Short mmCIF file of C-alpha atoms and ligand atoms in Angstrom, two decimals:
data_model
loop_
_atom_site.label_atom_id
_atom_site.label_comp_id
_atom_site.label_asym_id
_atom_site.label_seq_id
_atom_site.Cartn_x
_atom_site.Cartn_y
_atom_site.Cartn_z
CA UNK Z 262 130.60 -3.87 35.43
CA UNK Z 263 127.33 -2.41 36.71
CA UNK Z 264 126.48 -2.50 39.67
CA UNK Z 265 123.06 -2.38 39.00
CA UNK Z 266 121.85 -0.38 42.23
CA UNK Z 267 123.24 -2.17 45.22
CA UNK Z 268 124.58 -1.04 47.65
CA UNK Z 269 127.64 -2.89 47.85
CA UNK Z 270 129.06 -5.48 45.71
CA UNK Z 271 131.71 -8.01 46.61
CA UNK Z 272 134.66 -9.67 44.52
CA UNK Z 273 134.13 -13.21 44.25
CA UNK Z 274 136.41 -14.96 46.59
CA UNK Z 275 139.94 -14.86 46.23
CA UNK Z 276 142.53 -16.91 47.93
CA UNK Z 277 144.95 -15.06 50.51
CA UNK Z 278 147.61 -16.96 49.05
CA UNK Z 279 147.19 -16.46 45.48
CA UNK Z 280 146.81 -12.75 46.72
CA UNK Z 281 150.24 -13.31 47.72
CA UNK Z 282 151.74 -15.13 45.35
CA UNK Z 283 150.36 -12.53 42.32
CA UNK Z 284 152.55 -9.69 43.95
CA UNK Z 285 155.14 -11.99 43.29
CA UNK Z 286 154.69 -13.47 40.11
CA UNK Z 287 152.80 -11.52 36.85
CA UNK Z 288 151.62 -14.62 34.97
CA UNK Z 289 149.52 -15.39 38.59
CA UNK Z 290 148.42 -11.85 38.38
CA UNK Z 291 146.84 -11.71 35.32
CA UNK Z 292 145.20 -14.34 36.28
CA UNK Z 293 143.51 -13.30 38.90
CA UNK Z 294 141.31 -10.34 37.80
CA UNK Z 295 141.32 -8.29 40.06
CA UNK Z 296 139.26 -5.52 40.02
CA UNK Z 297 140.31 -1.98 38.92
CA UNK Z 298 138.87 0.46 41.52
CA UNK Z 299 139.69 3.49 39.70
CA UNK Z 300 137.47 2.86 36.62
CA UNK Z 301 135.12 1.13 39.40
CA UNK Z 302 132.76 3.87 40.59
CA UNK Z 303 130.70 2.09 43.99
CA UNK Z 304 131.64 0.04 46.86
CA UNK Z 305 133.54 -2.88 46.27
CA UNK Z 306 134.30 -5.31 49.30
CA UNK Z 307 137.14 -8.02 47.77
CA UNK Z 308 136.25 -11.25 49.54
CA UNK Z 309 139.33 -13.50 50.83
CA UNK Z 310 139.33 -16.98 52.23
CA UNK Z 311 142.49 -18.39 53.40
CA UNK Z 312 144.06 -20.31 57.12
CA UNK Z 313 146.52 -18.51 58.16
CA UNK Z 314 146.72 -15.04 59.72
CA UNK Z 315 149.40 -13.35 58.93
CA UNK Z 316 148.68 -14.30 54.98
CA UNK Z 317 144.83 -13.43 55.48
CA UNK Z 318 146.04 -10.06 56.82
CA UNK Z 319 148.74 -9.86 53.97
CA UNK Z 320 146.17 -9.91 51.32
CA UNK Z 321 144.21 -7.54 53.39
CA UNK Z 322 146.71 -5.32 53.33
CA UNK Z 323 146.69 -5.82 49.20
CA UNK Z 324 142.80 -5.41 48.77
CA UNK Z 325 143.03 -2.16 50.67
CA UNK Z 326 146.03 -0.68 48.61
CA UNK Z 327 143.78 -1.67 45.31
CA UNK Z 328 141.29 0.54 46.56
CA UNK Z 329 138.79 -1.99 48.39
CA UNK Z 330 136.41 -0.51 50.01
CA UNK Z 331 135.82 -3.29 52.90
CA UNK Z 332 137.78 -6.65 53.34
CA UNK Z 333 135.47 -9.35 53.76
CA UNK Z 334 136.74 -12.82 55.27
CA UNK Z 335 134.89 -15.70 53.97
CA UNK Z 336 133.91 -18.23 56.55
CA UNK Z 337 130.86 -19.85 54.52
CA UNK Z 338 132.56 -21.76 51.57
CA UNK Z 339 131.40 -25.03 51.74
CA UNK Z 340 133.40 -26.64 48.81
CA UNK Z 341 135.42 -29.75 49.87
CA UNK Z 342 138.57 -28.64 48.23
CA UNK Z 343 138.27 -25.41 50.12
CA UNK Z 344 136.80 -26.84 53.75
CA UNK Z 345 139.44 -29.50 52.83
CA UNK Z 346 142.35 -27.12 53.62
CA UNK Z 347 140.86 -26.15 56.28
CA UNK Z 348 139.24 -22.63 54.67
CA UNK Z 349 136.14 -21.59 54.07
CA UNK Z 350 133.40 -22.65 56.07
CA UNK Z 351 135.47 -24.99 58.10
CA UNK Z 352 136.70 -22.04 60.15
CA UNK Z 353 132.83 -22.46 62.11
CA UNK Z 354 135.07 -25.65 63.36
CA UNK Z 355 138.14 -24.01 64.78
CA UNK Z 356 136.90 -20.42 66.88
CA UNK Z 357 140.14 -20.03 68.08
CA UNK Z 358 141.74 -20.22 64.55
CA UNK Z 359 138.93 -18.28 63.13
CA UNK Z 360 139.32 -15.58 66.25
CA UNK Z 361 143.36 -15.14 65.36
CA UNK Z 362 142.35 -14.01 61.76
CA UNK Z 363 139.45 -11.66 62.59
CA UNK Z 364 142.38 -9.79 64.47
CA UNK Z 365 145.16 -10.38 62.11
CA UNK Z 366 142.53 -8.75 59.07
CA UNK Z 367 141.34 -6.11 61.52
CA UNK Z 368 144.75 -4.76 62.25
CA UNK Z 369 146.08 -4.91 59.37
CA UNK Z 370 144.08 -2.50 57.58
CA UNK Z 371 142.00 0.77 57.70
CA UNK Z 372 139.34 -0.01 56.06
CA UNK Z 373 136.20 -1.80 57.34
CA UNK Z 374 136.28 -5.69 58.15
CA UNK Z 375 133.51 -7.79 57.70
CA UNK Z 376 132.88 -11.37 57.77
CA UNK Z 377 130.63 -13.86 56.07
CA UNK Z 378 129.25 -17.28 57.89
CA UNK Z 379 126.78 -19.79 57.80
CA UNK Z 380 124.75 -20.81 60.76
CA UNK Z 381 127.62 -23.67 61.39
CA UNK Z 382 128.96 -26.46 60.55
CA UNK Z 383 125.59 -28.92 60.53
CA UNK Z 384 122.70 -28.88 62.49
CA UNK Z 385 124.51 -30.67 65.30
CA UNK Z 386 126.63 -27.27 65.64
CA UNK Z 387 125.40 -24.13 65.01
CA UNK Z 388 127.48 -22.14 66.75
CA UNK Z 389 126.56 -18.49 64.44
CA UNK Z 390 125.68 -16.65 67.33
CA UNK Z 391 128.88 -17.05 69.63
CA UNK Z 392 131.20 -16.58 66.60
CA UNK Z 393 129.17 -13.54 65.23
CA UNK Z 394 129.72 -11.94 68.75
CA UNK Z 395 133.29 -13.08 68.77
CA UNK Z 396 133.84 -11.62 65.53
CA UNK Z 397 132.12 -7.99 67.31
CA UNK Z 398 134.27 -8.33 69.43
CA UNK Z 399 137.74 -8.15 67.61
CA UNK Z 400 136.37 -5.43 65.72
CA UNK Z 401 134.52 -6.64 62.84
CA UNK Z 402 132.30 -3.92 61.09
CA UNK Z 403 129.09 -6.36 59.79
CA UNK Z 404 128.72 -9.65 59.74
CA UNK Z 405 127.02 -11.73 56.68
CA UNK Z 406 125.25 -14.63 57.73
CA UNK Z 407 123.60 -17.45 54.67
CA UNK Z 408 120.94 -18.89 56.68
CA UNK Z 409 122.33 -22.46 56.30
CA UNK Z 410 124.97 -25.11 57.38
CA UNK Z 411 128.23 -26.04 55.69
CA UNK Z 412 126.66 -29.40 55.24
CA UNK Z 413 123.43 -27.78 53.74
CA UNK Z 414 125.64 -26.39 50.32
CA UNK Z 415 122.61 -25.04 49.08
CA UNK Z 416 119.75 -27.49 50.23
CA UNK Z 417 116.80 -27.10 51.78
CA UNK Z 418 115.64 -23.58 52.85
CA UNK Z 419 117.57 -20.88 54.41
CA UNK Z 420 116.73 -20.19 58.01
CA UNK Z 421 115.61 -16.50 58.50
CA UNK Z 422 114.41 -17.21 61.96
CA UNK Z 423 118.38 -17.86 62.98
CA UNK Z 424 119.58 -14.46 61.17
CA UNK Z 425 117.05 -12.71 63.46
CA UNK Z 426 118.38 -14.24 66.35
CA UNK Z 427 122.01 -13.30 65.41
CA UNK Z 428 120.70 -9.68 64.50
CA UNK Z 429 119.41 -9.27 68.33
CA UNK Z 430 122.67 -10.52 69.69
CA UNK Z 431 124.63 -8.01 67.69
CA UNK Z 432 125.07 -4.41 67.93
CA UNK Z 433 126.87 -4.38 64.87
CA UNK Z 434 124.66 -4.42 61.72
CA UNK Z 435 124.12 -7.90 60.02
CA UNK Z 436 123.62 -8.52 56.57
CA UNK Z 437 120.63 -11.16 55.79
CA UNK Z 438 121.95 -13.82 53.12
CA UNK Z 439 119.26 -16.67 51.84
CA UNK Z 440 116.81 -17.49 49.10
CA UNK Z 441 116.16 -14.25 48.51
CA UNK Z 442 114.48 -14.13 44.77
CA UNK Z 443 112.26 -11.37 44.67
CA UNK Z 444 111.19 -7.74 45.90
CA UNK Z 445 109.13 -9.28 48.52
CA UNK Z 446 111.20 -12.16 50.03
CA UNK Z 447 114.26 -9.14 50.35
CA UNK Z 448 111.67 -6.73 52.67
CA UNK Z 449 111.01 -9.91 54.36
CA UNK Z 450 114.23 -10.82 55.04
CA UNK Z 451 115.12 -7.21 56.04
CA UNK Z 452 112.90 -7.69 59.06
CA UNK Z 453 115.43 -9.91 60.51
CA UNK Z 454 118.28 -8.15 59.94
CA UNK Z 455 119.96 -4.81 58.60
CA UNK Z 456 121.07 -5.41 54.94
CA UNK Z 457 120.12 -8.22 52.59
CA UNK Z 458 122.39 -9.82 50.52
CA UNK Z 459 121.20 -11.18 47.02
CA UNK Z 460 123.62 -14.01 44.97
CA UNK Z 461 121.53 -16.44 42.89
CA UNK Z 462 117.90 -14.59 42.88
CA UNK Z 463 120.08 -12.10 40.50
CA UNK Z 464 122.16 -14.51 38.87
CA UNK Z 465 120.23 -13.65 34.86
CA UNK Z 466 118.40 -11.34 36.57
CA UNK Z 467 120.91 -8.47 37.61
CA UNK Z 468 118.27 -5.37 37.92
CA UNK Z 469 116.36 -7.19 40.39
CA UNK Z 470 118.60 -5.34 42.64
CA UNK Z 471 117.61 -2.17 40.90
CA UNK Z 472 113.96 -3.01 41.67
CA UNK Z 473 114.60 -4.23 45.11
CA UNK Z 474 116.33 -0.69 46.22
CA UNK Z 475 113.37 0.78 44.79
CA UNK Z 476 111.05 -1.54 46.76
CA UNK Z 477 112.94 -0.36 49.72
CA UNK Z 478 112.98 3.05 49.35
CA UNK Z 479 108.96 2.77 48.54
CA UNK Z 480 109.94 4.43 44.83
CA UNK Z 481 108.32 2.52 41.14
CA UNK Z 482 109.37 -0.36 40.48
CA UNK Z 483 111.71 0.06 37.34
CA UNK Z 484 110.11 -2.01 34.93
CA UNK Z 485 112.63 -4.02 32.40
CA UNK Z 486 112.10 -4.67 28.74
CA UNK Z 487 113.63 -6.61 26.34
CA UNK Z 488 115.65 -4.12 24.49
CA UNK Z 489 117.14 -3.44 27.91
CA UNK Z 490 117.97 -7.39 28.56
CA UNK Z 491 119.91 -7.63 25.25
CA UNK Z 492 121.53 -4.52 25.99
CA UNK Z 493 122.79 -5.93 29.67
CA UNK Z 494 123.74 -8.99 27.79
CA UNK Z 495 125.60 -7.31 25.63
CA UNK Z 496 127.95 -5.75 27.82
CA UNK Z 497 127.89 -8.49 30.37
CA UNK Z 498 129.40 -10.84 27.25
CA UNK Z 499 131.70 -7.91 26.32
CA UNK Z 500 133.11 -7.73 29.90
CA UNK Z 501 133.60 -11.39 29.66
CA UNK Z 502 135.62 -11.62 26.77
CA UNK Z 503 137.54 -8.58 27.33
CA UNK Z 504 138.65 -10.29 30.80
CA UNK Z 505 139.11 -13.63 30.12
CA UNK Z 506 139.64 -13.78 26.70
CA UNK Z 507 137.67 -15.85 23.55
CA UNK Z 508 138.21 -19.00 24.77
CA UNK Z 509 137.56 -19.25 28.23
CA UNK Z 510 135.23 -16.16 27.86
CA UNK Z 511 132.80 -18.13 25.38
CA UNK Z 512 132.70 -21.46 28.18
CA UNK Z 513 132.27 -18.98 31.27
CA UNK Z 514 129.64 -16.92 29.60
CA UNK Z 515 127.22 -20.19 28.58
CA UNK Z 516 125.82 -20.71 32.11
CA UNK Z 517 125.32 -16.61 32.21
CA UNK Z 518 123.55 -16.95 28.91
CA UNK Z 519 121.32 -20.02 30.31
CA UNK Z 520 120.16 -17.49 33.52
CA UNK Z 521 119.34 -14.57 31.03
CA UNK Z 522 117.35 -16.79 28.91
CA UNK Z 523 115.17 -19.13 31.54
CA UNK Z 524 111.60 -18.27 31.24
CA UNK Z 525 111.21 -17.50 27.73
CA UNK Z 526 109.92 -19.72 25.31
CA UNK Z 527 112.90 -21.29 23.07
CA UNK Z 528 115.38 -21.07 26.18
CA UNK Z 529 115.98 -24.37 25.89
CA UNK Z 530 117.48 -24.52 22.27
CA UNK Z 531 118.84 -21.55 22.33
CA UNK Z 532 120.61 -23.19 25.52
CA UNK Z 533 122.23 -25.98 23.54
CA UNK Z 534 123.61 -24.30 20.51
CA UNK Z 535 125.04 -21.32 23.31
CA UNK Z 536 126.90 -24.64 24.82
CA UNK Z 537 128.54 -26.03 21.81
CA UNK Z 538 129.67 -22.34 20.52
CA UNK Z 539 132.95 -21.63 20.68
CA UNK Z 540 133.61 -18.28 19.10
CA UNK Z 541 133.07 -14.37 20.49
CA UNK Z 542 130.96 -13.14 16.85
CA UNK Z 543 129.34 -16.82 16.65
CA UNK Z 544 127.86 -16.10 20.32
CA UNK Z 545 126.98 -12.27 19.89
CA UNK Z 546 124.67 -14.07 16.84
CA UNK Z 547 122.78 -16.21 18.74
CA UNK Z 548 122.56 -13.70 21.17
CA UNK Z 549 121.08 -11.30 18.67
CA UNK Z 550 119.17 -13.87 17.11
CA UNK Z 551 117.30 -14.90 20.19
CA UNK Z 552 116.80 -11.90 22.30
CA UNK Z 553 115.81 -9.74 19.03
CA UNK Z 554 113.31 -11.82 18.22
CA UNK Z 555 112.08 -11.08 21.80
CA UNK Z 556 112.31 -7.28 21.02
CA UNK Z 557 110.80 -7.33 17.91
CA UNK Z 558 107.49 -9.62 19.38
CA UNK Z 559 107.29 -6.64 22.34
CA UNK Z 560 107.10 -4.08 20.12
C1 FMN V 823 128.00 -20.13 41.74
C2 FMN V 823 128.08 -19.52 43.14
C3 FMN V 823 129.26 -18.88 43.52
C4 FMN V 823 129.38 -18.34 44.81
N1 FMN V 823 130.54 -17.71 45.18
C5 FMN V 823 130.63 -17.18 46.41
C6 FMN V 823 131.81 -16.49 46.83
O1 FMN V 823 132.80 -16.38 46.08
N2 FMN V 823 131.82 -15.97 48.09
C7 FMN V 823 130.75 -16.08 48.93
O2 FMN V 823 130.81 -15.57 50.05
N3 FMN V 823 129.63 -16.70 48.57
C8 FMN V 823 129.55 -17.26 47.34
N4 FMN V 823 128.40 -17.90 46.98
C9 FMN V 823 127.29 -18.01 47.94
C10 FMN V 823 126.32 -16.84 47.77
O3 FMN V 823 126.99 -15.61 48.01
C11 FMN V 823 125.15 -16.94 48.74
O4 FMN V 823 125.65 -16.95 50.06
C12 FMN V 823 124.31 -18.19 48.53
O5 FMN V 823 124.14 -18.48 47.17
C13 FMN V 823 122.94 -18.03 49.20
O6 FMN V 823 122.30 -16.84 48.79
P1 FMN V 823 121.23 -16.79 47.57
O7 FMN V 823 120.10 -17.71 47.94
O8 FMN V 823 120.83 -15.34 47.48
O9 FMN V 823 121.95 -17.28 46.35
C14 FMN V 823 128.28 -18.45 45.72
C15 FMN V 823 127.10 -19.08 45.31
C16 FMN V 823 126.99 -19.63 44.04
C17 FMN V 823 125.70 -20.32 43.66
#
């Protein structure tokens, strides 16, 4: 994995009990890939979501022993089979549950806490503000906020103005989370807060972070040509397969293949035949086929 300049990258969520349950059991483990922070050379925050405290601080305990370096509690998930148990964003709806397990995770480990919310539960109760300062208060390090509401998913537009308004009530710094798609919307964004947080804008797209940190920093833009996109697709689809194997590797890596390949002309046949391939080589062709044609027509 690359981490393509961020700062920080985060694990994609992981239950707190199938944290649990993989000490327990090998098959679970391998599974769960997770990450290797020895061969893993930048910050890595492994993201847990979970109910219960003494679980959530459990697998805190675990992330920090495989060489995390932050635990961050996910408060902002707002799929029903997640929000459903009571996970997830749902903990915007109980403070007093979601207060217990800010302490549980913040005593349990060394290593920094942080937390990731949405602006509430709906627009009838957005209650970011008081649960951002709660979360200060028993000792979180940052605090992520996506500027929308659990009943939002990923409607509508994110609301910047709110993340400012958490930002001033905080001393602690708050990461900016949103619609950000470009170099421009990110040092707009950064107004209102300390960090900005990019998921989708780099989903196909991975050195926008590259270019953003360079934005930032008022460096060149690092300018990225084709050659370089097959190569990042290359070794995106090798880390794929080498994780999760040919079969489940080949179906995982299609909607990766469908980001890289949006915007240039052919994406969307070279979209179908990527979704009815089944095999490692047969995908590495079309691959080839495609983007080297690209290479070939900038040089
Ligand atoms: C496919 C997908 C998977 C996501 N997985 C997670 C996750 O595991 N943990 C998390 O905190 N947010 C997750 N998110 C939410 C993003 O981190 C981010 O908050 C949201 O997409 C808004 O930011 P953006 O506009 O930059 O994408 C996910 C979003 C998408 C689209």
């Amino acid at each position: 994995m690359n981490h393509f300049g961020a700062g920080l990258v985060y694990s994609e969520m992981v239950a707190s009990r199938a944290i649990m349950e993989a000490l327990k059991n090998t098959k679970v483990r391998k599974r769960l890939h997770f990450f290797d922070a020895s061969i893993e050379p930048y910050l890595v925050s492994m993201q847990i979501v979970g109910n219960d405290p003494e679980i959530m601080a459990d697998a805190a305990r675990f992330s920090e022993q495989l060489g995390a370096t932050c635990v961050d509690i996910n408060m902002g998930c707002p799929v029903k089979k997640v929000v459903n148990i009571d996970c997830g964003a749902a903990l915007m709806k109980d403070e007093a549950l979601a207060a217990k397990i800010l302490r549980a995770v913040v005593a349990a480990v060394r290593i920094p806490v942080t937390v990731k919310m949405r602006l509430g539960w709906d627009f009838q109760h957005i209650n970011v503000i008081e649960l951002a300062k709660m979360a200060e208060n028993e000792g979180v390090c940052a605090v992520a906020v996506h500027g929308r509401t659990r009943s939002q998913f990923y409607e509508g537009t994110a609301n910047w103005q709110i993340i400012s308004e958490v930002k001033q009530s905080l001393k602690i710094p708050v990461i900016g989370n949103g619609d950000v798609k470009d170099i421009f919307g990110a040092s707009e964004l950064l107004k209102s807060c300390n960090a900005v947080m990019i998921g989708r804008g780099a989903c196909g797209r991975p050195w926008l972070l590259r270019q953003v940190a360079a934005h930032l920093d008022n460096a060149q833009i690092p300018k990225q040509c084709n050659i370089q996109v097959l190569d990042t697709i290359h070794s995106h689809l090798a880390l794929i397969l080498e994780t999760y194997g040919e079969d489940k590797g080949t179906r995982l890596a299609r909607k990766h293949l469908d980001w890289y390949s949006k915007g240039y002309p052919g994406a969307a046949a070279f979209r179908s035949t990527v979704n009815s391939e089944v095999t490692a080589s047969g995908m590495y062709a079309l691959v080839d086929e495609f983007f080297s044609g690209l290479v070939a027509h900038e040089s």
